[in-house]
């Protein structure tokens, strides 16, 4: 089964970030360089420090190739429908 999704990754806690709890889950709130208020969930890094969880800006396609290996390919698309179109092209090539 093929799918399109946005990967998540972690970044260090920004300077001057305020940590708060909502519904039992910890979040960080800060202002970015353009003074826009930002909020992201918190997690603990490998070294025990607090890190924020961020979604990638572009979609990734996950599918099984002709050899049966599961592949993850960056589509480079910010729009889900465009990413699904690229995924269908990848699947078509696999079938050929």
mmCIF file with all atom_site columns, C-alpha atoms in Angstrom:
data_model
loop_
_atom_site.group_PDB
_atom_site.id
_atom_site.type_symbol
_atom_site.label_atom_id
_atom_site.label_alt_id
_atom_site.label_comp_id
_atom_site.label_asym_id
_atom_site.label_entity_id
_atom_site.label_seq_id
_atom_site.pdbx_PDB_ins_code
_atom_site.Cartn_x
_atom_site.Cartn_y
_atom_site.Cartn_z
_atom_site.occupancy
_atom_site.B_iso_or_equiv
_atom_site.pdbx_formal_charge
_atom_site.auth_seq_id
_atom_site.auth_comp_id
_atom_site.auth_asym_id
_atom_site.auth_atom_id
_atom_site.pdbx_PDB_model_num
ATOM 1  C CA . UNK A 1 1  ? 0.000  0.000  0.000   1.00 0.00 ? 1  UNK A CA 1
ATOM 2  C CA . UNK A 1 2  ? 1.507  3.307  -1.062  1.00 0.00 ? 2  UNK A CA 1
ATOM 3  C CA . UNK A 1 3  ? 1.097  6.503  0.926   1.00 0.00 ? 3  UNK A CA 1
ATOM 4  C CA . UNK A 1 4  ? 2.050  10.158 1.013   1.00 0.00 ? 4  UNK A CA 1
ATOM 5  C CA . UNK A 1 5  ? 2.965  11.846 4.302   1.00 0.00 ? 5  UNK A CA 1
ATOM 6  C CA . UNK A 1 6  ? 5.001  14.646 5.844   1.00 0.00 ? 6  UNK A CA 1
ATOM 7  C CA . UNK A 1 7  ? 7.958  13.444 7.910   1.00 0.00 ? 7  UNK A CA 1
ATOM 8  C CA . UNK A 1 8  ? 8.631  14.808 11.373  1.00 0.00 ? 8  UNK A CA 1
ATOM 9  C CA . UNK A 1 9  ? 11.995 15.755 12.822  1.00 0.00 ? 9  UNK A CA 1
ATOM 10 C CA . UNK A 1 10 ? 13.263 17.429 15.975  1.00 0.00 ? 10 UNK A CA 1
ATOM 11 C CA . UNK A 1 11 ? 15.097 20.707 16.514  1.00 0.00 ? 11 UNK A CA 1
ATOM 12 C CA . UNK A 1 12 ? 16.691 22.225 19.608  1.00 0.00 ? 12 UNK A CA 1
ATOM 13 C CA . UNK A 1 13 ? 14.435 24.291 21.835  1.00 0.00 ? 13 UNK A CA 1
ATOM 14 C CA . UNK A 1 14 ? 14.494 27.922 20.564  1.00 0.00 ? 14 UNK A CA 1
ATOM 15 C CA . UNK A 1 15 ? 15.876 30.722 22.732  1.00 0.00 ? 15 UNK A CA 1
ATOM 16 C CA . UNK A 1 16 ? 13.312 32.438 24.965  1.00 0.00 ? 16 UNK A CA 1
ATOM 17 C CA . UNK A 1 17 ? 10.812 29.609 24.438  1.00 0.00 ? 17 UNK A CA 1
ATOM 18 C CA . UNK A 1 18 ? 8.088  29.281 27.054  1.00 0.00 ? 18 UNK A CA 1
ATOM 19 C CA . UNK A 1 19 ? 7.178  25.704 28.030  1.00 0.00 ? 19 UNK A CA 1
ATOM 20 C CA . UNK A 1 20 ? 3.542  25.007 28.922  1.00 0.00 ? 20 UNK A CA 1
ATOM 21 C CA . UNK A 1 21 ? 1.223  22.008 29.304  1.00 0.00 ? 21 UNK A CA 1
ATOM 22 C CA . UNK A 1 22 ? -2.010 21.471 27.379  1.00 0.00 ? 22 UNK A CA 1
ATOM 23 C CA . UNK A 1 23 ? -4.156 18.365 27.938  1.00 0.00 ? 23 UNK A CA 1
ATOM 24 C CA . UNK A 1 24 ? -1.268 16.627 29.697  1.00 0.00 ? 24 UNK A CA 1
ATOM 25 C CA . UNK A 1 25 ? 1.173  17.198 26.810  1.00 0.00 ? 25 UNK A CA 1
ATOM 26 C CA . UNK A 1 26 ? 4.092  19.650 26.884  1.00 0.00 ? 26 UNK A CA 1
ATOM 27 C CA . UNK A 1 27 ? 4.448  22.382 24.254  1.00 0.00 ? 27 UNK A CA 1
ATOM 28 C CA . UNK A 1 28 ? 6.852  25.220 23.574  1.00 0.00 ? 28 UNK A CA 1
ATOM 29 C CA . UNK A 1 29 ? 5.747  28.726 22.551  1.00 0.00 ? 29 UNK A CA 1
ATOM 30 C CA . UNK A 1 30 ? 8.122  31.323 21.059  1.00 0.00 ? 30 UNK A CA 1
ATOM 31 C CA . UNK A 1 31 ? 8.354  34.101 18.491  1.00 0.00 ? 31 UNK A CA 1
ATOM 32 C CA . UNK A 1 32 ? 10.317 33.440 15.321  1.00 0.00 ? 32 UNK A CA 1
ATOM 33 C CA . UNK A 1 33 ? 12.621 35.889 13.533  1.00 0.00 ? 33 UNK A CA 1
ATOM 34 C CA . UNK A 1 34 ? 9.610  37.571 11.874  1.00 0.00 ? 34 UNK A CA 1
ATOM 35 C CA . UNK A 1 35 ? 7.890  38.016 15.286  1.00 0.00 ? 35 UNK A CA 1
ATOM 36 C CA . UNK A 1 36 ? 5.284  35.383 14.448  1.00 0.00 ? 36 UNK A CA 1
ATOM 37 C CA . UNK A 1 37 ? 4.060  33.340 17.423  1.00 0.00 ? 37 UNK A CA 1
ATOM 38 C CA . UNK A 1 38 ? 4.938  29.670 16.977  1.00 0.00 ? 38 UNK A CA 1
ATOM 39 C CA . UNK A 1 39 ? 3.930  26.589 18.987  1.00 0.00 ? 39 UNK A CA 1
ATOM 40 C CA . UNK A 1 40 ? 5.257  23.024 18.761  1.00 0.00 ? 40 UNK A CA 1
ATOM 41 C CA . UNK A 1 41 ? 5.080  19.868 20.889  1.00 0.00 ? 41 UNK A CA 1
ATOM 42 C CA . UNK A 1 42 ? 8.087  18.949 23.029  1.00 0.00 ? 42 UNK A CA 1
ATOM 43 C CA . UNK A 1 43 ? 9.994  15.697 23.214  1.00 0.00 ? 43 UNK A CA 1
ATOM 44 C CA . UNK A 1 44 ? 13.180 14.565 24.930  1.00 0.00 ? 44 UNK A CA 1
ATOM 45 C CA . UNK A 1 45 ? 16.327 14.146 22.852  1.00 0.00 ? 45 UNK A CA 1
ATOM 46 C CA . UNK A 1 46 ? 18.901 11.368 23.117  1.00 0.00 ? 46 UNK A CA 1
ATOM 47 C CA . UNK A 1 47 ? 21.035 13.503 25.423  1.00 0.00 ? 47 UNK A CA 1
ATOM 48 C CA . UNK A 1 48 ? 18.059 14.253 27.683  1.00 0.00 ? 48 UNK A CA 1
ATOM 49 C CA . UNK A 1 49 ? 17.525 17.826 26.481  1.00 0.00 ? 49 UNK A CA 1
ATOM 50 C CA . UNK A 1 50 ? 14.152 19.224 25.434  1.00 0.00 ? 50 UNK A CA 1
ATOM 51 C CA . UNK A 1 51 ? 13.553 19.408 21.672  1.00 0.00 ? 51 UNK A CA 1
ATOM 52 C CA . UNK A 1 52 ? 10.630 20.572 19.546  1.00 0.00 ? 52 UNK A CA 1
ATOM 53 C CA . UNK A 1 53 ? 8.899  18.282 17.021  1.00 0.00 ? 53 UNK A CA 1
ATOM 54 C CA . UNK A 1 54 ? 8.472  19.869 13.572  1.00 0.00 ? 54 UNK A CA 1
ATOM 55 C CA . UNK A 1 55 ? 6.731  18.583 10.427  1.00 0.00 ? 55 UNK A CA 1
ATOM 56 C CA . UNK A 1 56 ? 8.629  18.749 7.141   1.00 0.00 ? 56 UNK A CA 1
ATOM 57 C CA . UNK A 1 57 ? 7.517  21.337 4.614   1.00 0.00 ? 57 UNK A CA 1
ATOM 58 C CA . UNK A 1 58 ? 7.297  18.851 1.754   1.00 0.00 ? 58 UNK A CA 1
ATOM 59 C CA . UNK A 1 59 ? 5.626  15.460 1.329   1.00 0.00 ? 59 UNK A CA 1
ATOM 60 C CA . UNK A 1 60 ? 7.375  12.095 1.126   1.00 0.00 ? 60 UNK A CA 1
ATOM 61 C CA . UNK A 1 61 ? 6.068  9.149  -0.923  1.00 0.00 ? 61 UNK A CA 1
ATOM 62 C CA . UNK A 1 62 ? 6.326  5.627  0.502   1.00 0.00 ? 62 UNK A CA 1
ATOM 63 C CA . UNK A 1 63 ? 5.790  2.669  -1.818  1.00 0.00 ? 63 UNK A CA 1
ATOM 64 C CA . UNK A 1 64 ? 7.018  -0.857 -2.576  1.00 0.00 ? 64 UNK A CA 1
ATOM 65 C CA . UNK A 1 65 ? 9.237  -1.133 -5.655  1.00 0.00 ? 65 UNK A CA 1
ATOM 66 C CA . UNK A 1 66 ? 9.443  -4.001 -8.155  1.00 0.00 ? 66 UNK A CA 1
ATOM 67 C CA . UNK A 1 67 ? 11.926 -5.912 -5.983  1.00 0.00 ? 67 UNK A CA 1
ATOM 68 C CA . UNK A 1 68 ? 9.598  -5.779 -2.987  1.00 0.00 ? 68 UNK A CA 1
ATOM 69 C CA . UNK A 1 69 ? 11.682 -3.190 -1.119  1.00 0.00 ? 69 UNK A CA 1
ATOM 70 C CA . UNK A 1 70 ? 9.833  -0.364 0.641   1.00 0.00 ? 70 UNK A CA 1
ATOM 71 C CA . UNK A 1 71 ? 11.121 2.972  -0.664  1.00 0.00 ? 71 UNK A CA 1
ATOM 72 C CA . UNK A 1 72 ? 10.692 6.487  0.693   1.00 0.00 ? 72 UNK A CA 1
ATOM 73 C CA . UNK A 1 73 ? 11.174 9.198  -1.914  1.00 0.00 ? 73 UNK A CA 1
ATOM 74 C CA . UNK A 1 74 ? 11.015 12.946 -1.335  1.00 0.00 ? 74 UNK A CA 1
ATOM 75 C CA . UNK A 1 75 ? 8.469  14.425 -3.731  1.00 0.00 ? 75 UNK A CA 1
ATOM 76 C CA . UNK A 1 76 ? 9.487  18.055 -3.228  1.00 0.00 ? 76 UNK A CA 1
ATOM 77 C CA . UNK A 1 77 ? 5.794  19.030 -3.239  1.00 0.00 ? 77 UNK A CA 1
ATOM 78 C CA . UNK A 1 78 ? 4.130  21.205 -0.632  1.00 0.00 ? 78 UNK A CA 1
ATOM 79 C CA . UNK A 1 79 ? 0.680  20.229 -1.943  1.00 0.00 ? 79 UNK A CA 1
ATOM 80 C CA . UNK A 1 80 ? -0.700 16.774 -1.111  1.00 0.00 ? 80 UNK A CA 1
ATOM 81 C CA . UNK A 1 81 ? -2.502 16.309 -4.441  1.00 0.00 ? 81 UNK A CA 1
ATOM 82 C CA . UNK A 1 82 ? 0.695  17.067 -6.384  1.00 0.00 ? 82 UNK A CA 1
ATOM 83 C CA . UNK A 1 83 ? 2.598  14.605 -4.190  1.00 0.00 ? 83 UNK A CA 1
ATOM 84 C CA . UNK A 1 84 ? -0.049 11.936 -4.855  1.00 0.00 ? 84 UNK A CA 1
ATOM 85 C CA . UNK A 1 85 ? 0.417  12.549 -8.583  1.00 0.00 ? 85 UNK A CA 1
ATOM 86 C CA . UNK A 1 86 ? 4.159  11.935 -8.251  1.00 0.00 ? 86 UNK A CA 1
ATOM 87 C CA . UNK A 1 87 ? 3.442  8.792  -6.213  1.00 0.00 ? 87 UNK A CA 1
ATOM 88 C CA . UNK A 1 88 ? 1.194  7.441  -8.975  1.00 0.00 ? 88 UNK A CA 1
ATOM 89 C CA . UNK A 1 89 ? 4.000  8.089  -11.510 1.00 0.00 ? 89 UNK A CA 1
ATOM 90 C CA . UNK A 1 90 ? 6.453  6.199  -9.278  1.00 0.00 ? 90 UNK A CA 1
ATOM 91 C CA . UNK A 1 91 ? 4.046  3.272  -8.978  1.00 0.00 ? 91 UNK A CA 1
ATOM 92 C CA . UNK A 1 92 ? 3.478  3.213  -12.732 1.00 0.00 ? 92 UNK A CA 1
ATOM 93 C CA . UNK A 1 93 ? 7.249  3.012  -13.324 1.00 0.00 ? 93 UNK A CA 1
ATOM 94 C CA . UNK A 1 94 ? 7.488  0.200  -10.769 1.00 0.00 ? 94 UNK A CA 1
ATOM 95 C CA . UNK A 1 95 ? 4.822  -1.827 -12.561 1.00 0.00 ? 95 UNK A CA 1
ATOM 96 C CA . UNK A 1 96 ? 6.602  -1.458 -15.882 1.00 0.00 ? 96 UNK A CA 1
#
